[in-house]
PDB file of C-alpha atoms in Angstrom:
ATOM      1  CA  MET T  10     110.156  55.537  38.800  1.00 88.00           C
ATOM      2  CA  ILE T  11     112.455  56.709  41.662  1.00 96.00           C
ATOM      3  CA  GLU T  12     112.926  54.511  44.709  1.00 97.00           C
ATOM      4  CA  LEU T  13     115.007  55.287  47.798  1.00 97.00           C
ATOM      5  CA  ARG T  14     115.803  52.474  50.219  1.00 97.00           C
ATOM      6  CA  ARG T  15     117.252  53.409  53.612  1.00 98.00           C
ATOM      7  CA  VAL T  16     119.252  56.252  52.056  1.00 98.00           C
ATOM      8  CA  ARG T  17     121.960  57.869  54.159  1.00 98.00           C
ATOM      9  CA  ALA T  18     124.061  60.824  53.034  1.00 98.00           C
ATOM     10  CA  GLY T  19     125.834  63.876  54.390  1.00 97.00           C
ATOM     11  CA  TYR T  20     128.826  66.176  54.177  1.00 96.00           C
ATOM     12  CA  CYS T  21     132.358  65.988  55.600  1.00 93.00           C
ATOM     13  CA  GLY T  22     131.571  62.972  57.738  1.00 91.00           C
ATOM     14  CA  GLU T  23     128.365  64.455  59.185  1.00 96.00           C
ATOM     15  CA  GLU T  24     125.287  62.392  58.363  1.00 97.00           C
ATOM     16  CA  ILE T  25     122.276  64.500  57.286  1.00 98.00           C
ATOM     17  CA  LEU T  26     119.904  61.827  55.949  1.00 98.00           C
ATOM     18  CA  HIS T  27     119.180  58.966  58.328  1.00 98.00           C
ATOM     19  CA  GLY T  28     117.737  56.043  56.397  1.00 97.00           C
ATOM     20  CA  VAL T  29     115.117  57.627  54.112  1.00 98.00           C
ATOM     21  CA  ASP T  30     112.632  55.405  52.256  1.00 97.00           C
ATOM     22  CA  LEU T  31     110.722  57.077  49.438  1.00 96.00           C
ATOM     23  CA  PHE T  32     109.009  56.184  46.160  1.00 97.00           C
ATOM     24  CA  VAL T  33     108.197  58.722  43.444  1.00 97.00           C
ATOM     25  CA  ARG T  34     105.774  57.580  40.766  1.00 97.00           C
ATOM     26  CA  GLU T  35     106.073  58.335  37.085  1.00 96.00           C
ATOM     27  CA  ARG T  36     104.332  61.562  36.027  1.00 96.00           C
ATOM     28  CA  GLU T  37     103.628  63.212  39.354  1.00 97.00           C
ATOM     29  CA  ILE T  38     104.711  66.332  41.209  1.00 98.00           C
ATOM     30  CA  VAL T  39     106.316  65.715  44.616  1.00 98.00           C
ATOM     31  CA  SER T  40     107.469  68.526  46.913  1.00 98.00           C
ATOM     32  CA  PHE T  41     109.854  68.324  49.872  1.00 98.00           C
ATOM     33  CA  VAL T  42     109.030  70.733  52.707  1.00 98.00           C
ATOM     34  CA  GLY T  43     110.521  71.235  56.152  1.00 98.00           C
ATOM     35  CA  PRO T  44     112.601  73.576  58.324  1.00 97.00           C
ATOM     36  CA  ASN T  45     115.992  74.840  57.170  1.00 95.00           C
ATOM     37  CA  GLY T  46     118.678  72.207  57.575  1.00 94.00           C
ATOM     38  CA  CYS T  47     116.293  69.249  57.673  1.00 97.00           C
ATOM     39  CA  GLY T  48     117.865  67.574  54.604  1.00 97.00           C
ATOM     40  CA  LYS T  49     115.618  68.623  51.703  1.00 98.00           C
ATOM     41  CA  THR T  50     118.394  69.713  49.336  1.00 97.00           C
ATOM     42  CA  THR T  51     120.606  66.851  50.480  1.00 97.00           C
ATOM     43  CA  LEU T  52     117.845  64.417  49.544  1.00 97.00           C
ATOM     44  CA  LEU T  53     117.355  66.052  46.145  1.00 97.00           C
ATOM     45  CA  LYS T  54     121.093  65.818  45.394  1.00 96.00           C
ATOM     46  CA  SER T  55     121.079  62.171  46.467  1.00 96.00           C
ATOM     47  CA  LEU T  56     118.337  61.422  43.936  1.00 94.00           C
ATOM     48  CA  CYS T  57     120.544  62.330  40.974  1.00 93.00           C
ATOM     49  CA  GLY T  58     123.968  61.185  42.141  1.00 93.00           C
ATOM     50  CA  ILE T  59     125.435  64.649  42.800  1.00 94.00           C
ATOM     51  CA  LEU T  60     125.927  63.665  46.427  1.00 96.00           C
ATOM     52  CA  PRO T  61     127.319  60.150  47.008  1.00 95.00           C
ATOM     53  CA  LEU T  62     125.398  57.960  49.430  1.00 97.00           C
ATOM     54  CA  THR T  63     126.961  56.699  52.633  1.00 97.00           C
ATOM     55  CA  GLY T  64     124.317  53.995  52.889  1.00 97.00           C
ATOM     56  CA  GLY T  65     121.213  52.643  51.235  1.00 97.00           C
ATOM     57  CA  GLN T  66     120.247  52.643  47.591  1.00 97.00           C
ATOM     58  CA  VAL T  67     118.614  54.829  44.931  1.00 97.00           C
ATOM     59  CA  ARG T  68     116.937  53.103  41.994  1.00 97.00           C
ATOM     60  CA  LEU T  69     115.779  54.872  38.855  1.00 95.00           C
ATOM     61  CA  ALA T  70     113.349  53.031  36.556  1.00 91.00           C
ATOM     62  CA  GLY T  71     114.293  49.777  38.320  1.00 91.00           C
ATOM     63  CA  LYS T  72     118.036  50.290  37.855  1.00 94.00           C
ATOM     64  CA  GLU T  73     120.474  51.268  40.604  1.00 96.00           C
ATOM     65  CA  LEU T  74     121.710  54.837  40.166  1.00 94.00           C
ATOM     66  CA  GLY T  75     125.373  53.816  40.159  1.00 91.00           C
ATOM     67  CA  GLN T  76     124.802  51.600  37.120  1.00 95.00           C
ATOM     68  CA  TYR T  77     124.027  54.593  34.905  1.00 95.00           C
ATOM     69  CA  GLY T  78     126.796  56.247  32.943  1.00 94.00           C
ATOM     70  CA  ARG T  79     127.157  59.981  33.493  1.00 92.00           C
ATOM     71  CA  LYS T  80     125.772  60.939  30.079  1.00 92.00           C
ATOM     72  CA  GLU T  81     123.027  58.327  30.233  1.00 95.00           C
ATOM     73  CA  LEU T  82     121.880  59.657  33.602  1.00 96.00           C
ATOM     74  CA  ALA T  83     121.915  63.248  32.300  1.00 95.00           C
ATOM     75  CA  ARG T  84     119.476  62.184  29.588  1.00 95.00           C
ATOM     76  CA  ARG T  85     117.089  60.884  32.246  1.00 96.00           C
ATOM     77  CA  VAL T  86     117.383  63.407  35.116  1.00 97.00           C
ATOM     78  CA  SER T  87     117.982  67.180  35.144  1.00 97.00           C
ATOM     79  CA  PHE T  88     118.740  69.218  38.249  1.00 96.00           C
ATOM     80  CA  LEU T  89     118.109  72.924  38.890  1.00 95.00           C
ATOM     81  CA  PRO T  90     120.156  73.970  41.956  1.00 93.00           C
ATOM     82  CA  GLN T  91     119.170  76.786  44.276  1.00 89.00           C
ATOM     83  CA  VAL T  92     122.659  78.317  44.538  1.00 78.00           C
ATOM     84  CA  ARG T  93     124.731  78.587  41.354  1.00 79.00           C
ATOM     85  CA  ASP T  94     127.395  80.630  39.582  1.00 83.00           C
ATOM     86  CA  ILE T  95     126.466  83.364  37.104  1.00 91.00           C
ATOM     87  CA  PRO T  96     128.805  82.910  34.123  1.00 93.00           C
ATOM     88  CA  VAL T  97     129.383  85.672  31.579  1.00 96.00           C
ATOM     89  CA  ILE T  98     127.571  84.033  28.679  1.00 97.00           C
ATOM     90  CA  GLY T  99     124.677  84.876  26.384  1.00 97.00           C
ATOM     91  CA  VAL T 100     121.266  83.483  27.308  1.00 98.00           C
ATOM     92  CA  GLU T 101     120.760  81.445  24.135  1.00 97.00           C
ATOM     93  CA  ASN T 102     124.219  79.883  24.356  1.00 96.00           C
ATOM     94  CA  PHE T 103     123.657  79.129  28.026  1.00 97.00           C
ATOM     95  CA  VAL T 104     120.337  77.404  27.377  1.00 98.00           C
ATOM     96  CA  ALA T 105     122.065  75.360  24.655  1.00 97.00           C
ATOM     97  CA  HIS T 106     124.174  73.724  27.392  1.00 95.00           C
ATOM     98  CA  GLY T 107     121.087  71.689  28.208  1.00 96.00           C
ATOM     99  CA  ARG T 108     121.561  69.801  24.925  1.00 96.00           C
ATOM    100  CA  TYR T 109     125.114  68.612  25.741  1.00 94.00           C
ATOM    101  CA  PRO T 110     124.078  65.189  27.108  1.00 94.00           C
ATOM    102  CA  HIS T 111     122.463  64.497  23.721  1.00 93.00           C
ATOM    103  CA  LEU T 112     125.395  65.603  21.521  1.00 91.00           C
ATOM    104  CA  SER T 113     128.191  63.569  19.983  1.00 80.00           C
ATOM    105  CA  PHE T 114     131.887  64.171  20.680  1.00 72.00           C
ATOM    106  CA  GLY T 115     132.084  67.287  18.485  1.00 69.00           C
ATOM    107  CA  ARG T 116     129.150  68.899  20.306  1.00 78.00           C
ATOM    108  CA  ASN T 117     127.655  70.179  17.053  1.00 89.00           C
ATOM    109  CA  LEU T 118     124.029  71.251  17.389  1.00 94.00           C
ATOM    110  CA  SER T 119     121.628  69.660  14.929  1.00 94.00           C
ATOM    111  CA  GLY T 120     118.458  71.230  13.575  1.00 95.00           C
ATOM    112  CA  GLU T 121     116.494  69.226  16.146  1.00 94.00           C
ATOM    113  CA  ASP T 122     118.713  70.558  18.944  1.00 96.00           C
ATOM    114  CA  ARG T 123     118.140  74.141  17.808  1.00 96.00           C
ATOM    115  CA  GLU T 124     114.398  73.551  17.685  1.00 97.00           C
ATOM    116  CA  ARG T 125     114.527  72.265  21.253  1.00 96.00           C
ATOM    117  CA  ILE T 126     116.481  75.343  22.380  1.00 97.00           C
ATOM    118  CA  GLU T 127     113.950  77.650  20.744  1.00 98.00           C
ATOM    119  CA  TRP T 128     111.096  75.697  22.309  1.00 96.00           C
ATOM    120  CA  ALA T 129     112.647  75.979  25.799  1.00 97.00           C
ATOM    121  CA  LEU T 130     113.122  79.734  25.393  1.00 97.00           C
ATOM    122  CA  GLU T 131     109.514  80.180  24.294  1.00 96.00           C
ATOM    123  CA  GLU T 132     108.094  77.932  27.037  1.00 93.00           C
ATOM    124  CA  THR T 133     109.850  79.914  29.770  1.00 94.00           C
ATOM    125  CA  GLY T 134     109.210  83.357  28.325  1.00 93.00           C
ATOM    126  CA  THR T 135     112.920  84.058  27.823  1.00 96.00           C
ATOM    127  CA  ALA T 136     113.101  84.265  24.010  1.00 97.00           C
ATOM    128  CA  ASP T 137     113.338  88.066  24.149  1.00 97.00           C
ATOM    129  CA  LEU T 138     116.391  87.762  26.436  1.00 98.00           C
ATOM    130  CA  ARG T 139     118.389  85.522  24.094  1.00 97.00           C
ATOM    131  CA  ARG T 140     121.011  88.156  23.188  1.00 96.00           C
ATOM    132  CA  LYS T 141     121.597  89.357  26.739  1.00 98.00           C
ATOM    133  CA  GLU T 142     124.303  88.032  29.049  1.00 97.00           C
ATOM    134  CA  LEU T 143     123.377  86.361  32.335  1.00 96.00           C
ATOM    135  CA  PRO T 144     124.974  88.980  34.670  1.00 96.00           C
ATOM    136  CA  ALA T 145     122.818  91.685  33.038  1.00 97.00           C
ATOM    137  CA  LEU T 146     119.565  89.930  33.992  1.00 95.00           C
ATOM    138  CA  SER T 147     117.452  90.381  37.091  1.00 92.00           C
ATOM    139  CA  GLY T 148     117.235  87.516  39.574  1.00 88.00           C
ATOM    140  CA  GLY T 149     113.807  86.546  38.276  1.00 89.00           C
ATOM    141  CA  GLU T 150     114.949  86.582  34.653  1.00 93.00           C
ATOM    142  CA  ARG T 151     117.953  84.408  35.480  1.00 93.00           C
ATOM    143  CA  GLN T 152     115.701  81.951  37.275  1.00 92.00           C
ATOM    144  CA  ARG T 153     113.600  81.537  34.149  1.00 94.00           C
ATOM    145  CA  VAL T 154     116.718  81.147  32.012  1.00 96.00           C
ATOM    146  CA  TYR T 155     118.034  78.384  34.280  1.00 95.00           C
ATOM    147  CA  LEU T 156     114.655  76.660  34.017  1.00 95.00           C
ATOM    148  CA  ALA T 157     114.906  76.982  30.220  1.00 97.00           C
ATOM    149  CA  MET T 158     118.271  75.203  30.256  1.00 97.00           C
ATOM    150  CA  THR T 159     116.846  72.477  32.497  1.00 96.00           C
ATOM    151  CA  LEU T 160     113.848  72.077  30.194  1.00 96.00           C
ATOM    152  CA  CYS T 161     116.113  72.050  27.133  1.00 97.00           C
ATOM    153  CA  GLN T 162     117.845  68.978  28.568  1.00 97.00           C
ATOM    154  CA  ASP T 163     114.585  67.157  27.784  1.00 95.00           C
ATOM    155  CA  THR T 164     114.637  64.620  30.609  1.00 97.00           C
ATOM    156  CA  ASP T 165     111.740  62.589  31.988  1.00 96.00           C
ATOM    157  CA  ILE T 166     112.574  63.705  35.538  1.00 97.00           C
ATOM    158  CA  LEU T 167     113.218  67.285  36.698  1.00 98.00           C
ATOM    159  CA  LEU T 168     114.642  68.002  40.151  1.00 98.00           C
ATOM    160  CA  LEU T 169     114.108  71.630  41.167  1.00 98.00           C
ATOM    161  CA  ASP T 170     115.656  73.133  44.307  1.00 97.00           C
ATOM    162  CA  GLU T 171     113.654  76.216  45.325  1.00 95.00           C
ATOM    163  CA  PRO T 172     112.529  77.190  41.792  1.00 95.00           C
ATOM    164  CA  THR T 173     110.728  80.315  43.095  1.00 93.00           C
ATOM    165  CA  THR T 174     113.874  81.835  44.660  1.00 87.00           C
ATOM    166  CA  TYR T 175     114.503  85.484  43.656  1.00 83.00           C
ATOM    167  CA  LEU T 176     110.936  85.891  42.357  1.00 89.00           C
ATOM    168  CA  ASP T 177     108.265  88.328  43.515  1.00 90.00           C
ATOM    169  CA  ILE T 178     104.791  87.002  44.308  1.00 91.00           C
ATOM    170  CA  GLY T 179     103.451  87.418  40.769  1.00 91.00           C
ATOM    171  CA  GLN T 180     106.523  85.770  39.261  1.00 91.00           C
ATOM    172  CA  LYS T 181     106.224  82.911  41.744  1.00 93.00           C
ATOM    173  CA  TYR T 182     102.726  82.114  40.504  1.00 92.00           C
ATOM    174  CA  GLU T 183     103.970  82.283  36.909  1.00 92.00           C
ATOM    175  CA  MET T 184     106.811  79.899  37.742  1.00 93.00           C
ATOM    176  CA  MET T 185     104.498  77.416  39.456  1.00 95.00           C
ATOM    177  CA  GLU T 186     102.142  77.484  36.471  1.00 95.00           C
ATOM    178  CA  ARG T 187     105.108  76.787  34.191  1.00 94.00           C
ATOM    179  CA  ILE T 188     106.040  73.829  36.387  1.00 96.00           C
ATOM    180  CA  ARG T 189     102.480  72.533  36.186  1.00 96.00           C
ATOM    181  CA  LYS T 190     102.669  72.822  32.390  1.00 95.00           C
ATOM    182  CA  ILE T 191     105.972  70.903  32.394  1.00 95.00           C
ATOM    183  CA  TYR T 192     104.262  68.118  34.343  1.00 97.00           C
ATOM    184  CA  GLU T 193     101.421  68.107  31.805  1.00 97.00           C
ATOM    185  CA  MET T 194     104.004  67.414  29.096  1.00 95.00           C
ATOM    186  CA  GLY T 195     104.447  64.007  30.710  1.00 96.00           C
ATOM    187  CA  LYS T 196     107.317  64.838  33.072  1.00 97.00           C
ATOM    188  CA  THR T 197     107.958  63.840  36.675  1.00 98.00           C
ATOM    189  CA  VAL T 198     108.809  66.839  38.873  1.00 98.00           C
ATOM    190  CA  VAL T 199     110.446  66.608  42.311  1.00 98.00           C
ATOM    191  CA  MET T 200     111.153  69.920  44.028  1.00 98.00           C
ATOM    192  CA  VAL T 201     112.098  71.603  47.267  1.00 98.00           C
ATOM    193  CA  LEU T 202     109.753  74.417  48.296  1.00 97.00           C
ATOM    194  CA  HIS T 203     109.678  76.717  51.323  1.00 94.00           C
ATOM    195  CA  ASP T 204     106.236  78.099  50.500  1.00 95.00           C
ATOM    196  CA  LEU T 205     103.772  75.610  51.963  1.00 96.00           C
ATOM    197  CA  SER T 206     100.802  77.057  50.075  1.00 93.00           C
ATOM    198  CA  PHE T 207     102.507  76.440  46.726  1.00 95.00           C
ATOM    199  CA  ALA T 208     103.654  72.967  47.756  1.00 97.00           C
ATOM    200  CA  PHE T 209     100.160  71.905  48.743  1.00 97.00           C
ATOM    201  CA  ALA T 210      98.417  73.600  45.802  1.00 95.00           C
ATOM    202  CA  TYR T 211     100.623  72.165  43.052  1.00 96.00           C
ATOM    203  CA  SER T 212     101.830  68.782  44.334  1.00 97.00           C
ATOM    204  CA  HIS T 213     100.262  65.369  44.069  1.00 97.00           C
ATOM    205  CA  ARG T 214     102.192  64.301  47.152  1.00 98.00           C
ATOM    206  CA  VAL T 215     104.162  66.182  49.807  1.00 98.00           C
ATOM    207  CA  ALA T 216     107.132  64.899  51.818  1.00 98.00           C
ATOM    208  CA  ALA T 217     107.500  66.706  55.150  1.00 98.00           C
ATOM    209  CA  MET T 218     111.011  66.324  56.583  1.00 98.00           C
ATOM    210  CA  GLU T 219     112.480  66.841  60.022  1.00 98.00           C
ATOM    211  CA  GLY T 220     116.021  66.080  61.171  1.00 97.00           C
ATOM    212  CA  GLY T 221     116.987  64.111  58.053  1.00 98.00           C
ATOM    213  CA  ARG T 222     113.955  61.845  58.212  1.00 98.00           C
ATOM    214  CA  LEU T 223     110.512  61.755  56.616  1.00 97.00           C
ATOM    215  CA  LEU T 224     107.899  62.897  59.093  1.00 97.00           C
ATOM    216  CA  ALA T 225     105.028  62.414  56.653  1.00 97.00           C
ATOM    217  CA  PHE T 226     104.638  61.521  52.983  1.00 98.00           C
ATOM    218  CA  GLY T 227     101.382  61.429  51.079  1.00 98.00           C
ATOM    219  CA  THR T 228      98.692  63.504  49.435  1.00 97.00           C
ATOM    220  CA  PRO T 229      98.150  67.082  50.618  1.00 96.00           C
ATOM    221  CA  GLU T 230      95.095  65.888  52.536  1.00 96.00           C
ATOM    222  CA  GLU T 231      97.116  63.161  54.256  1.00 97.00           C
ATOM    223  CA  THR T 232     100.062  65.392  55.204  1.00 98.00           C
ATOM    224  CA  ALA T 233      98.559  68.841  55.899  1.00 97.00           C
ATOM    225  CA  ASP T 234      98.038  68.391  59.644  1.00 97.00           C
ATOM    226  CA  ARG T 235     101.478  66.859  60.302  1.00 97.00           C
ATOM    227  CA  THR T 236     103.125  69.599  58.255  1.00 98.00           C
ATOM    228  CA  ALA T 237     101.295  72.338  60.148  1.00 98.00           C
ATOM    229  CA  GLU T 238     102.351  70.720  63.435  1.00 97.00           C
ATOM    230  CA  LEU T 239     105.963  70.570  62.215  1.00 97.00           C
ATOM    231  CA  PHE T 240     106.021  74.332  61.578  1.00 97.00           C
ATOM    232  CA  GLY T 241     103.960  75.244  64.642  1.00 97.00           C
ATOM    233  CA  VAL T 242     101.118  76.725  62.598  1.00 97.00           C
ATOM    234  CA  SER T 243      97.478  75.974  61.849  1.00 97.00           C
ATOM    235  CA  VAL T 244      96.020  74.859  58.531  1.00 97.00           C
ATOM    236  CA  LYS T 245      92.590  75.025  56.947  1.00 95.00           C
ATOM    237  CA  LYS T 246      91.002  74.519  53.563  1.00 91.00           C
ATOM    238  CA  ALA T 247      89.716  77.673  51.931  1.00 89.00           C
ATOM    239  CA  LEU T 248      88.032  78.461  48.648  1.00 79.00           C
ATOM    240  CA  LEU T 249      90.459  80.648  46.688  1.00 76.00           C
ATOM    241  CA  GLY T 250      89.029  81.621  43.329  1.00 71.00           C
ATOM    242  CA  ARG T 251      87.495  78.464  41.908  1.00 67.00           C
ATOM    243  CA  ALA T 252      89.621  75.965  43.817  1.00 74.00           C
ATOM    244  CA  GLU T 253      90.004  74.807  47.386  1.00 79.00           C
ATOM    245  CA  GLU T 254      93.533  75.267  48.721  1.00 90.00           C
ATOM    246  CA  TYR T 255      95.307  74.683  52.004  1.00 94.00           C
ATOM    247  CA  VAL T 256      96.059  77.864  53.931  1.00 93.00           C
ATOM    248  CA  PHE T 257      98.720  77.788  56.655  1.00 95.00           C
ATOM    249  CA  TYR T 258      98.557  80.502  59.306  1.00 93.00           C
ATOM    250  CA  ARG T 259      99.512  81.339  62.880  1.00 92.00           C
TER     251      ARG T 259
END
């Protein structure tokens, strides 16, 4: 589905990614973890063409990323950034922006578009916020609204940069369950996460990064020890509720 071959990228002449090779399968959840500044967000931006490559190649569904038109690519891949502006706009109108890649020149919403907007609001628990403006929302509410817009875009691939930012612990679990549900709709989800427990509990594969390179990439079982070593912590499997999860601790 997504293939990176020797990808290099950076900012203002400084290289951040140093020849990354990676393959993301269709319909899986992949999480990037690693210390601050290791290149996680840079890699995510490289996957969708927001950040131009300085070397290597990204292929999407067998086609080089640069061969996609802007609108065509926006129908295939959606991106939820970690840091973003907060425009003065109503929630429902903001979520409707996710339909723009699917609209004709006049940008007139069809009945199907409006159904998709309503569906995205309901799926993210933001329908009751539809008449409010973004600046009036809490950080957690805005995060769910941004996810609603991303979901409304109706792409096969969702790239999420720190989707649990601004959320308290209960809201984080709710967000991760929503992401799992999105995956179960047949989507591919690639995300950056700081919380190792969430990354290992919800991902099919984990990419641990250090210094702009992949230190380890594989199933949680295959990458847990290398990830713990990277962060200078210990890891063990523990029975939490009805499931076994990886617990990272000092």
